[in-house]
Amino acid sequence: MAVGVHGATSESGVEILNPTDKVNMDVERSRVFFPSPKIIAAQPDSHLQTGQILYQTGQYSAAANVWKEAASEFESQGDKLHQGLILSYLALAYQQLGQFPEAEATINQALTLIKNKTSPSSQFIIAQIFNNQGQLQFNQAKYTTALETWKKAEKLYRELGDSTGEIGTQINQARALQALGFYLRARTMLEQVEASLSRQADSHLKLVGLLNLGNVLRVAGDFATSQNILEQGLVVAQQLQSDGDIQVAWLSLGNLAEAQQLPQIALDYYQKVAAQNSPVQLQAQIHQLKLLVQLNRLQEAQNLVSLIQTQLANLPPSQTTIYAQIELADSLVKLNSQDFTKAAQLLAMAQKQAKQLGNIRAESYALGRLGQVYLQTKQWDEAKQLTEKALRLTEAIHAEEIAYQWQWQMGKLLFKTGDINSAIASYTEAVNTLQSLRQDLVAINPDVQFSFQEQVEPVYRELVDLLLQPIPGKAEEVSQANLKQARTTIESLQLAELANFFREACLDTQSEAIDRIDPTAAVIYPIILPDSLRDSSNSRLEVILSLPDQSLKHYSTNLSQAQVDEAINRMRQSFRRTSFAEERLSIAQEIYSWLVQPAAEDLNRQSIKTLVFVLDGSLRNLPMAALHDGKQYLIEQYRIAIAPSLQLLTTEPWARRQSKALLGGLSEGKPNFSPLPGVKQEVKDIDATVSATVLLDQQFTTQALETRVKTQPYSIVHLATHGQFSSKPEDTFILTWDGRLDVQQLNILLTNRELSNSPPLELLVLSACQTAKGDTRAALGLAGVAVRSGARSTLATLWTVNDESTATFMKQFYKELFTPNITKAEAVRRAQLHLLKQPESSHPYFWASFILVGNWL
């Protein structure tokens, strides 16, 4: 994990929220909007500002000492207001030092001192105390309480006409709303901030607000708006001729480009900043070095290392220099995997400086990373001692967002030393910590959001790997307890992926046994386990099989990640219209032999009718219906359904006779999108089967769709239009007459109903969409749409199919759907078989693309 470096403080005393880096959450939690210049001007001395500077540079012990002295002076003068203000900052320092009882007592003392103070001059100070109290509450994960406290602060700032404080508390409220999962409300709050800033003349206050807002939007994943806001901030900085702020704006734009996976653009920005003599030069160089290493531009990276080392030698200890040393050590190891000495020296120095400054979080990171170096050099005892120390520090300050990393690292160490049971226990602790943090991580921590595949996903997979190790002395046997935990863990990973996809964690889950949902269904969990624990290759594809009223079973195939990916690519290629049967069937049979063949006897013995696949990774991009056993396709034997996770299923019956449908379609071409002439026939055929409202072409606008969904009780929404599924939410969309609806907008539109007794959205159909080319995780977007649309079931296409055969499929599907005692999965199966049995559409290209996600009943 790459540890970030701390941000900068603007000239007005308001900190730029995360302007410099993909920062770890501990730094993010320490962000504080310091008071308006009006308050500072009222101070009889500089203690407050001195403490602020020390706090912002991570020198928490020194800041606490300065503020304690200042509080005593104000107390001796009888100045309760300023004593209360100082104490509110002292409480923040105590919290950073892990002294939670002292923090709580100190903030309560501050609130007591300001009680019943009503003069106008006192309201500025009271507002700032509330702001600091909200920060304390936010850091303790008391998001609802923090939100209410920040609302009180905002009200006071507004009444006082203090735009700085008002904007700062609004941004803080947006952070709390994101942490609570209220994406729409957070977005509305940020739009309010944007509107307030746009009305202001160019000023340093406007500049600070724009940079804050742009960085918050980046963390929230709204890259397009973030780009616009940050560019506005850059223009204002240039108009004000403020060189330091220009460099901060460049740095923020570089971080945005890095988040968008545009490394060369990010490098260009970082190089511009690094070429200047500015307070953020070191941060830019650290980011630049990381990217150069990632891009394998090793000579440039080596040259930059010397510059960074020179800079560090001339700087006093601070949070910035501590994290820079940690980052530099990480890059040195990647540059020369055989020379760990310099990296260890840097980390030891960073740990020493962090301890001197009283920065427990930074000390934990330095110790943990040093333990990681010793792990790599196979010095197990030293690595274990350092990791234990790092973990104890996180416990002292309740920093679970750091703790999971050291729990994970301890699990690796225990595995390396042969203590498998203890390794499983440590990994389980790490996963449990991640589960408790899921909402926190996706709402606050950009480093986890954009490094999910490196920093979160492996924890789950490595635990599953350990759990599926055979019982000693029994070559193929795995205990039932381990199989159950492995299944739960892989389902939890699916949920974590979806939460990360949406950058918010508000998925309602429930757990129900498969035989209670459908006694004729079996669930198949394929799990791709790349070798990340061992020194030798041991990659494999594991499958867990869940049968009604039976113990769990599992089987595995030794395959490398490259072999799995190559097979998936071959099968995807085989669906082109010009492929030959030999090409199609050979790869379809190979993947069948991995996923289904070992379970075939059990499936027959149990008279299984439906196969539910909880697919992993790039396997989601394949239609399971097209697997082949050498005699027939899987769809000819079973109904097929896909479940992102069984924990997300709803199982209530559907009253089909009362169903009403909303049909939207786009038959005419749009720029970059070809016409879909078959859509008119498709909509006409469906309209003849079910009571429907039709929006076609010019009528199919975003506003018309929103109005109908809000005000009329539809249980089916069928959208026949171009669309795309991607692993990026901003690239997952459907096309309307007047533009695009991305996955977040579609979610809001479909779930924002005004009717109190509106029936649930039973079925969402997306009939002309496709997974993004070249995106191995594109079907994650389809799963995301299925889960967040509010629909119990989603029928969609993995690729755009000939629109005449699509119309034929849909006509048959709806005919079957409204046949008594026919499940959705059976209706899909019969419609696919209808095409399969016709010579002109027997190729899988025509029928395999359609997949049912969610409830199959």
Short mmCIF file of C-alpha atoms in Angstrom, two decimals, residues 2-385:
data_model
loop_
_atom_site.label_atom_id
_atom_site.label_comp_id
_atom_site.label_asym_id
_atom_site.label_seq_id
_atom_site.Cartn_x
_atom_site.Cartn_y
_atom_site.Cartn_z
CA ALA A 2 1.31 3.43 -0.85
CA VAL A 3 1.22 5.78 2.13
CA GLY A 4 0.35 9.32 1.17
CA VAL A 5 1.93 12.60 2.22
CA HIS A 6 0.13 15.34 4.04
CA GLY A 7 -1.55 18.29 2.41
CA ALA A 8 -0.97 22.03 2.56
CA THR A 9 -2.58 24.88 4.46
CA SER A 10 -3.71 27.91 2.51
CA GLU A 11 -2.65 31.46 3.40
CA SER A 12 -6.08 32.16 4.89
CA GLY A 13 -5.70 29.37 7.42
CA VAL A 14 -8.22 27.05 5.78
CA GLU A 15 -6.68 23.72 4.90
CA ILE A 16 -6.93 22.45 1.37
CA LEU A 17 -8.71 19.12 1.72
CA ASN A 18 -6.47 16.41 0.33
CA PRO A 19 -4.86 18.47 -2.43
CA THR A 20 -1.72 16.46 -2.79
CA ASP A 21 -2.23 12.76 -2.85
CA LYS A 22 -4.17 9.55 -2.74
CA VAL A 23 -3.93 9.80 0.99
CA ASN A 24 -4.35 7.09 3.60
CA MET A 25 -7.41 7.49 5.78
CA ASP A 26 -5.53 8.41 8.92
CA VAL A 27 -4.33 11.63 7.30
CA GLU A 28 -7.78 12.25 5.83
CA ARG A 29 -9.29 11.99 9.30
CA SER A 30 -6.99 14.71 10.64
CA ARG A 31 -8.28 17.31 8.20
CA VAL A 32 -9.63 20.36 10.02
CA PHE A 33 -10.97 23.63 8.70
CA PHE A 34 -9.22 26.15 10.92
CA PRO A 35 -10.99 29.35 11.91
CA SER A 36 -11.75 32.42 9.92
CA PRO A 37 -9.15 35.23 9.93
CA LYS A 38 -11.72 37.23 11.91
CA ILE A 39 -11.20 34.90 14.88
CA ILE A 40 -7.44 34.86 14.56
CA ALA A 41 -7.36 38.65 14.47
CA ALA A 42 -9.14 38.66 17.80
CA GLN A 43 -6.43 36.58 19.49
CA PRO A 44 -4.08 38.38 21.91
CA ASP A 45 -1.20 36.09 20.93
CA SER A 46 -0.11 33.61 18.28
CA HIS A 47 -0.53 30.39 20.28
CA LEU A 48 -3.54 29.28 18.26
CA GLN A 49 -1.82 29.64 14.91
CA THR A 50 1.40 28.10 16.18
CA GLY A 51 -0.55 25.06 17.36
CA GLN A 52 -2.38 24.86 14.03
CA ILE A 53 0.88 24.74 12.09
CA LEU A 54 2.26 22.05 14.37
CA TYR A 55 -0.97 20.03 14.10
CA GLN A 56 -1.09 20.24 10.31
CA THR A 57 2.48 18.99 10.07
CA GLY A 58 1.65 16.01 12.28
CA GLN A 59 3.44 17.27 15.40
CA TYR A 60 0.56 16.43 17.70
CA SER A 61 2.46 16.37 21.00
CA ALA A 62 3.99 19.77 20.33
CA ALA A 63 0.64 21.18 19.24
CA ALA A 64 -1.00 19.84 22.39
CA ASN A 65 1.68 21.44 24.58
CA VAL A 66 1.26 24.83 22.88
CA TRP A 67 -2.52 24.69 23.19
CA LYS A 68 -2.40 23.58 26.85
CA GLU A 69 -0.22 26.58 27.64
CA ALA A 70 -2.52 28.91 25.72
CA ALA A 71 -5.62 27.51 27.44
CA SER A 72 -4.01 28.15 30.86
CA GLU A 73 -3.23 31.74 29.89
CA PHE A 74 -6.79 32.39 28.73
CA GLU A 75 -8.10 30.81 31.94
CA SER A 76 -5.91 33.10 34.07
CA GLN A 77 -7.27 36.09 32.12
CA GLY A 78 -10.87 34.95 32.64
CA ASP A 79 -11.39 34.69 28.86
CA LYS A 80 -13.69 31.68 28.73
CA LEU A 81 -14.50 32.02 25.03
CA HIS A 82 -10.93 31.79 23.78
CA GLN A 83 -10.14 29.18 26.41
CA GLY A 84 -13.01 27.09 25.00
CA LEU A 85 -11.76 27.54 21.44
CA ILE A 86 -8.24 26.45 22.36
CA LEU A 87 -9.59 23.46 24.27
CA SER A 88 -11.57 22.31 21.22
CA TYR A 89 -8.32 22.15 19.27
CA LEU A 90 -6.56 20.48 22.16
CA ALA A 91 -9.25 17.77 22.06
CA LEU A 92 -8.35 17.07 18.42
CA ALA A 93 -4.67 16.73 19.32
CA TYR A 94 -5.53 14.36 22.19
CA GLN A 95 -7.52 12.23 19.76
CA GLN A 96 -4.59 11.99 17.36
CA LEU A 97 -2.41 10.94 20.29
CA GLY A 98 -4.82 8.14 21.16
CA GLN A 99 -5.86 9.84 24.42
CA PHE A 100 -9.59 9.40 23.92
CA PRO A 101 -10.83 10.02 27.49
CA GLU A 102 -8.82 13.26 27.57
CA ALA A 103 -10.22 14.27 24.17
CA GLU A 104 -13.79 13.67 25.32
CA ALA A 105 -13.31 15.49 28.62
CA THR A 106 -11.60 18.44 26.92
CA ILE A 107 -14.30 18.99 24.28
CA ASN A 108 -16.97 18.76 26.98
CA GLN A 109 -15.10 21.38 29.01
CA ALA A 110 -14.98 23.62 25.94
CA LEU A 111 -18.73 23.26 25.41
CA THR A 112 -19.39 24.07 29.08
CA LEU A 113 -17.33 27.27 28.83
CA ILE A 114 -19.36 28.60 25.89
CA LYS A 115 -22.74 27.66 27.35
CA ASN A 116 -25.20 30.60 27.38
CA LYS A 117 -22.79 32.84 25.42
CA THR A 118 -24.92 34.83 22.97
CA SER A 119 -23.00 37.97 21.99
CA PRO A 120 -22.19 38.38 18.27
CA SER A 121 -18.46 38.30 18.96
CA SER A 122 -18.81 34.96 20.74
CA GLN A 123 -20.68 33.27 17.88
CA PHE A 124 -17.59 33.00 15.66
CA ILE A 125 -15.78 31.07 18.35
CA ILE A 126 -18.78 28.90 19.18
CA ALA A 127 -19.15 28.01 15.50
CA GLN A 128 -15.53 26.89 15.32
CA ILE A 129 -15.87 24.84 18.50
CA PHE A 130 -18.86 23.08 16.95
CA ASN A 131 -16.82 22.50 13.80
CA ASN A 132 -14.03 20.88 15.81
CA GLN A 133 -16.53 18.83 17.81
CA GLY A 134 -17.95 17.53 14.52
CA GLN A 135 -14.46 16.54 13.44
CA LEU A 136 -13.98 14.57 16.66
CA GLN A 137 -17.30 12.80 16.15
CA PHE A 138 -16.51 12.06 12.50
CA ASN A 139 -13.16 10.53 13.45
CA GLN A 140 -15.00 8.22 15.85
CA ALA A 141 -17.30 7.09 13.00
CA LYS A 142 -20.26 8.90 14.63
CA TYR A 143 -21.32 10.23 11.25
CA THR A 144 -24.94 11.12 12.05
CA THR A 145 -23.90 13.03 15.17
CA ALA A 146 -21.10 14.80 13.29
CA LEU A 147 -23.56 15.79 10.58
CA GLU A 148 -25.91 17.42 13.09
CA THR A 149 -23.03 19.22 14.82
CA TRP A 150 -21.73 20.59 11.53
CA LYS A 151 -25.24 21.79 10.68
CA LYS A 152 -25.22 23.84 13.88
CA ALA A 153 -21.84 25.30 12.94
CA GLU A 154 -23.04 26.11 9.43
CA LYS A 155 -26.10 27.95 10.80
CA LEU A 156 -23.92 30.15 12.97
CA TYR A 157 -21.45 30.89 10.18
CA ARG A 158 -24.31 31.81 7.85
CA GLU A 159 -25.87 34.17 10.39
CA LEU A 160 -22.47 35.81 10.87
CA GLY A 161 -21.86 36.17 7.14
CA ASP A 162 -18.66 34.09 7.35
CA SER A 163 -18.43 32.45 3.92
CA THR A 164 -15.23 30.61 4.83
CA GLY A 165 -16.80 28.78 7.72
CA GLU A 166 -20.08 28.17 5.90
CA ILE A 167 -18.42 26.56 2.89
CA GLY A 168 -16.08 24.54 5.11
CA THR A 169 -18.90 23.07 7.16
CA GLN A 170 -20.92 22.29 4.05
CA ILE A 171 -18.02 20.29 2.62
CA ASN A 172 -17.67 18.54 5.98
CA GLN A 173 -21.38 17.68 5.89
CA ALA A 174 -20.93 16.20 2.41
CA ARG A 175 -18.17 13.97 3.80
CA ALA A 176 -20.50 12.77 6.55
CA LEU A 177 -23.32 12.14 4.08
CA GLN A 178 -21.00 10.11 1.87
CA ALA A 179 -19.88 8.08 4.88
CA LEU A 180 -23.53 7.39 5.70
CA GLY A 181 -24.17 6.24 2.12
CA PHE A 182 -26.43 9.19 1.21
CA TYR A 183 -24.84 9.81 -2.17
CA LEU A 184 -27.63 11.97 -3.58
CA ARG A 185 -27.77 14.24 -0.54
CA ALA A 186 -23.97 14.57 -0.52
CA ARG A 187 -24.06 15.46 -4.19
CA THR A 188 -26.75 18.09 -3.59
CA MET A 189 -24.67 19.61 -0.79
CA LEU A 190 -21.59 19.81 -3.02
CA GLU A 191 -23.64 21.39 -5.80
CA GLN A 192 -24.77 23.98 -3.26
CA VAL A 193 -21.12 24.71 -2.46
CA GLU A 194 -20.33 25.00 -6.16
CA ALA A 195 -23.19 27.46 -6.67
CA SER A 196 -22.02 29.57 -3.71
CA LEU A 197 -18.49 29.73 -5.06
CA SER A 198 -19.57 30.59 -8.62
CA ARG A 199 -21.34 33.72 -7.35
CA GLN A 200 -18.22 35.06 -5.68
CA ALA A 201 -15.65 37.35 -7.25
CA ASP A 202 -12.17 35.92 -7.63
CA SER A 203 -10.53 35.85 -4.23
CA HIS A 204 -8.34 33.61 -2.15
CA LEU A 205 -11.44 32.36 -0.35
CA LYS A 206 -13.02 31.31 -3.65
CA LEU A 207 -9.78 29.62 -4.67
CA VAL A 208 -9.60 27.62 -1.42
CA GLY A 209 -13.24 26.59 -1.79
CA LEU A 210 -12.80 25.45 -5.40
CA LEU A 211 -9.74 23.34 -4.61
CA ASN A 212 -11.46 21.81 -1.59
CA LEU A 213 -14.57 21.02 -3.60
CA GLY A 214 -12.63 19.61 -6.55
CA ASN A 215 -10.72 17.22 -4.32
CA VAL A 216 -13.83 16.08 -2.45
CA LEU A 217 -15.50 15.34 -5.80
CA ARG A 218 -12.46 13.33 -6.85
CA VAL A 219 -12.68 11.23 -3.70
CA ALA A 220 -16.42 10.75 -4.38
CA GLY A 221 -15.55 9.50 -7.87
CA ASP A 222 -17.16 12.35 -9.83
CA PHE A 223 -14.15 12.87 -12.06
CA ALA A 224 -15.77 15.05 -14.73
CA THR A 225 -17.10 17.62 -12.26
CA SER A 226 -13.88 17.47 -10.26
CA GLN A 227 -11.90 18.28 -13.41
CA ASN A 228 -14.13 21.27 -14.15
CA ILE A 229 -13.92 22.63 -10.60
CA LEU A 230 -10.16 22.16 -10.27
CA GLU A 231 -9.57 23.87 -13.62
CA GLN A 232 -11.69 26.79 -12.38
CA GLY A 233 -9.51 26.89 -9.28
CA LEU A 234 -6.37 26.95 -11.45
CA VAL A 235 -7.74 29.91 -13.45
CA VAL A 236 -8.51 31.83 -10.25
CA ALA A 237 -5.01 31.10 -8.89
CA GLN A 238 -3.53 32.38 -12.14
CA GLN A 239 -5.72 35.51 -12.04
CA LEU A 240 -4.54 36.16 -8.46
CA GLN A 241 -0.94 35.47 -9.54
CA SER A 242 -0.58 33.16 -6.54
CA ASP A 243 2.29 30.86 -7.48
CA GLY A 244 1.88 28.56 -4.48
CA ASP A 245 -1.80 28.00 -5.18
CA ILE A 246 -1.12 27.42 -8.89
CA GLN A 247 1.19 24.59 -7.87
CA VAL A 248 -1.39 23.15 -5.46
CA ALA A 249 -3.97 23.24 -8.28
CA TRP A 250 -1.56 21.45 -10.64
CA LEU A 251 -0.93 18.86 -7.96
CA SER A 252 -4.67 18.31 -7.49
CA LEU A 253 -5.12 17.89 -11.24
CA GLY A 254 -2.27 15.40 -11.24
CA ASN A 255 -3.97 13.38 -8.50
CA LEU A 256 -7.19 13.44 -10.51
CA ALA A 257 -5.41 12.15 -13.62
CA GLU A 258 -3.79 9.41 -11.54
CA ALA A 259 -7.19 8.42 -10.15
CA GLN A 260 -8.49 8.24 -13.73
CA GLN A 261 -5.57 5.95 -14.63
CA LEU A 262 -4.03 8.55 -16.96
CA PRO A 263 -0.40 8.22 -15.85
CA GLN A 264 1.24 10.41 -18.49
CA ILE A 265 -1.11 13.34 -17.84
CA ALA A 266 -0.55 12.92 -14.09
CA LEU A 267 3.22 12.86 -14.64
CA ASP A 268 3.08 16.07 -16.67
CA TYR A 269 1.35 17.86 -13.79
CA TYR A 270 3.70 16.43 -11.15
CA GLN A 271 6.75 17.40 -13.19
CA LYS A 272 5.49 20.99 -13.48
CA VAL A 273 5.12 21.21 -9.71
CA ALA A 274 8.41 19.43 -9.00
CA ALA A 275 10.25 21.94 -11.21
CA GLN A 276 9.18 24.78 -8.88
CA ASN A 277 10.52 25.71 -5.48
CA SER A 278 7.26 25.35 -3.59
CA PRO A 279 5.91 23.87 -0.35
CA VAL A 280 4.38 20.99 -2.32
CA GLN A 281 7.47 20.18 -4.39
CA LEU A 282 8.33 17.12 -2.29
CA GLN A 283 4.81 15.71 -2.56
CA ALA A 284 4.91 16.10 -6.34
CA GLN A 285 8.28 14.37 -6.56
CA ILE A 286 7.03 11.45 -4.45
CA HIS A 287 4.02 10.98 -6.74
CA GLN A 288 6.20 11.35 -9.79
CA LEU A 289 8.56 8.66 -8.50
CA LYS A 290 5.71 6.22 -7.84
CA LEU A 291 4.39 6.61 -11.37
CA LEU A 292 7.81 6.28 -12.98
CA VAL A 293 8.34 3.00 -11.11
CA GLN A 294 4.88 1.76 -12.15
CA LEU A 295 5.63 2.66 -15.78
CA ASN A 296 9.01 0.88 -15.57
CA ARG A 297 10.88 4.09 -16.44
CA LEU A 298 13.61 3.02 -14.07
CA GLN A 299 16.47 5.33 -15.06
CA GLU A 300 14.29 8.41 -14.65
CA ALA A 301 13.12 7.03 -11.32
CA GLN A 302 16.72 6.50 -10.13
CA ASN A 303 17.61 10.10 -11.03
CA LEU A 304 14.59 11.37 -9.10
CA VAL A 305 15.51 9.34 -6.00
CA SER A 306 18.69 11.41 -5.59
CA LEU A 307 16.73 14.69 -5.76
CA ILE A 308 14.21 13.47 -3.18
CA GLN A 309 16.94 12.28 -0.82
CA THR A 310 18.61 15.71 -1.06
CA GLN A 311 15.30 17.40 -0.27
CA LEU A 312 14.64 15.18 2.73
CA ALA A 313 18.12 15.80 4.14
CA ASN A 314 17.43 19.53 4.28
CA LEU A 315 13.94 19.39 5.82
CA PRO A 316 13.03 19.21 9.53
CA PRO A 317 10.90 16.30 10.78
CA SER A 318 7.21 16.71 9.95
CA GLN A 319 4.29 14.59 8.86
CA THR A 320 5.17 15.42 5.25
CA THR A 321 8.76 14.21 5.57
CA ILE A 322 7.76 11.09 7.54
CA TYR A 323 5.30 9.91 4.90
CA ALA A 324 7.72 10.92 2.14
CA GLN A 325 10.34 8.61 3.67
CA ILE A 326 7.80 5.78 3.84
CA GLU A 327 6.84 6.34 0.18
CA LEU A 328 10.47 6.56 -0.86
CA ALA A 329 11.31 3.29 0.91
CA ASP A 330 8.46 1.57 -0.93
CA SER A 331 9.73 2.85 -4.29
CA LEU A 332 13.33 1.84 -3.48
CA VAL A 333 12.26 -1.75 -2.84
CA LYS A 334 10.43 -1.82 -6.17
CA LEU A 335 13.43 -0.32 -7.96
CA ASN A 336 15.85 -2.85 -6.48
CA SER A 337 14.16 -5.85 -4.96
CA GLN A 338 17.50 -7.19 -3.70
CA ASP A 339 18.66 -4.13 -1.74
CA PHE A 340 16.48 -3.59 1.33
CA THR A 341 19.08 -1.81 3.49
CA LYS A 342 18.33 1.76 2.38
CA ALA A 343 14.59 1.15 2.60
CA ALA A 344 14.94 -0.21 6.14
CA GLN A 345 17.06 2.79 7.17
CA LEU A 346 14.46 5.23 5.83
CA LEU A 347 11.62 3.44 7.61
CA ALA A 348 13.56 3.31 10.89
CA MET A 349 14.17 7.04 10.65
CA ALA A 350 10.51 7.69 9.81
CA GLN A 351 9.45 5.63 12.86
CA LYS A 352 11.84 7.53 15.13
CA GLN A 353 10.63 10.93 13.90
CA ALA A 354 6.97 9.94 14.15
CA LYS A 355 7.50 8.84 17.75
CA GLN A 356 9.24 12.14 18.56
CA LEU A 357 6.32 14.09 17.09
CA GLY A 358 3.71 11.97 18.85
CA ASN A 359 2.20 10.93 15.51
CA ILE A 360 0.98 7.43 16.34
CA ARG A 361 -0.57 6.72 12.94
CA ALA A 362 2.60 7.62 11.08
CA GLU A 363 4.64 5.56 13.56
CA SER A 364 2.36 2.57 12.97
CA TYR A 365 2.81 2.87 9.22
CA ALA A 366 6.58 3.12 9.50
CA LEU A 367 6.78 0.09 11.82
CA GLY A 368 4.39 -1.96 9.69
CA ARG A 369 6.28 -1.20 6.52
CA LEU A 370 9.54 -2.05 8.19
CA GLY A 371 7.96 -5.36 9.18
CA GLN A 372 7.05 -5.82 5.52
CA VAL A 373 10.70 -5.36 4.53
CA TYR A 374 11.77 -8.00 7.05
CA LEU A 375 9.04 -10.30 5.71
CA GLN A 376 10.52 -9.94 2.23
CA THR A 377 13.99 -10.77 3.55
CA LYS A 378 12.53 -13.80 5.40
CA GLN A 379 13.58 -12.51 8.83
CA TRP A 380 10.40 -13.88 10.33
CA ASP A 381 10.95 -13.08 14.02
CA GLU A 382 11.89 -9.44 13.41
CA ALA A 383 9.01 -9.05 10.96
CA LYS A 384 6.55 -10.49 13.48
CA GLN A 385 7.75 -8.24 16.32
#
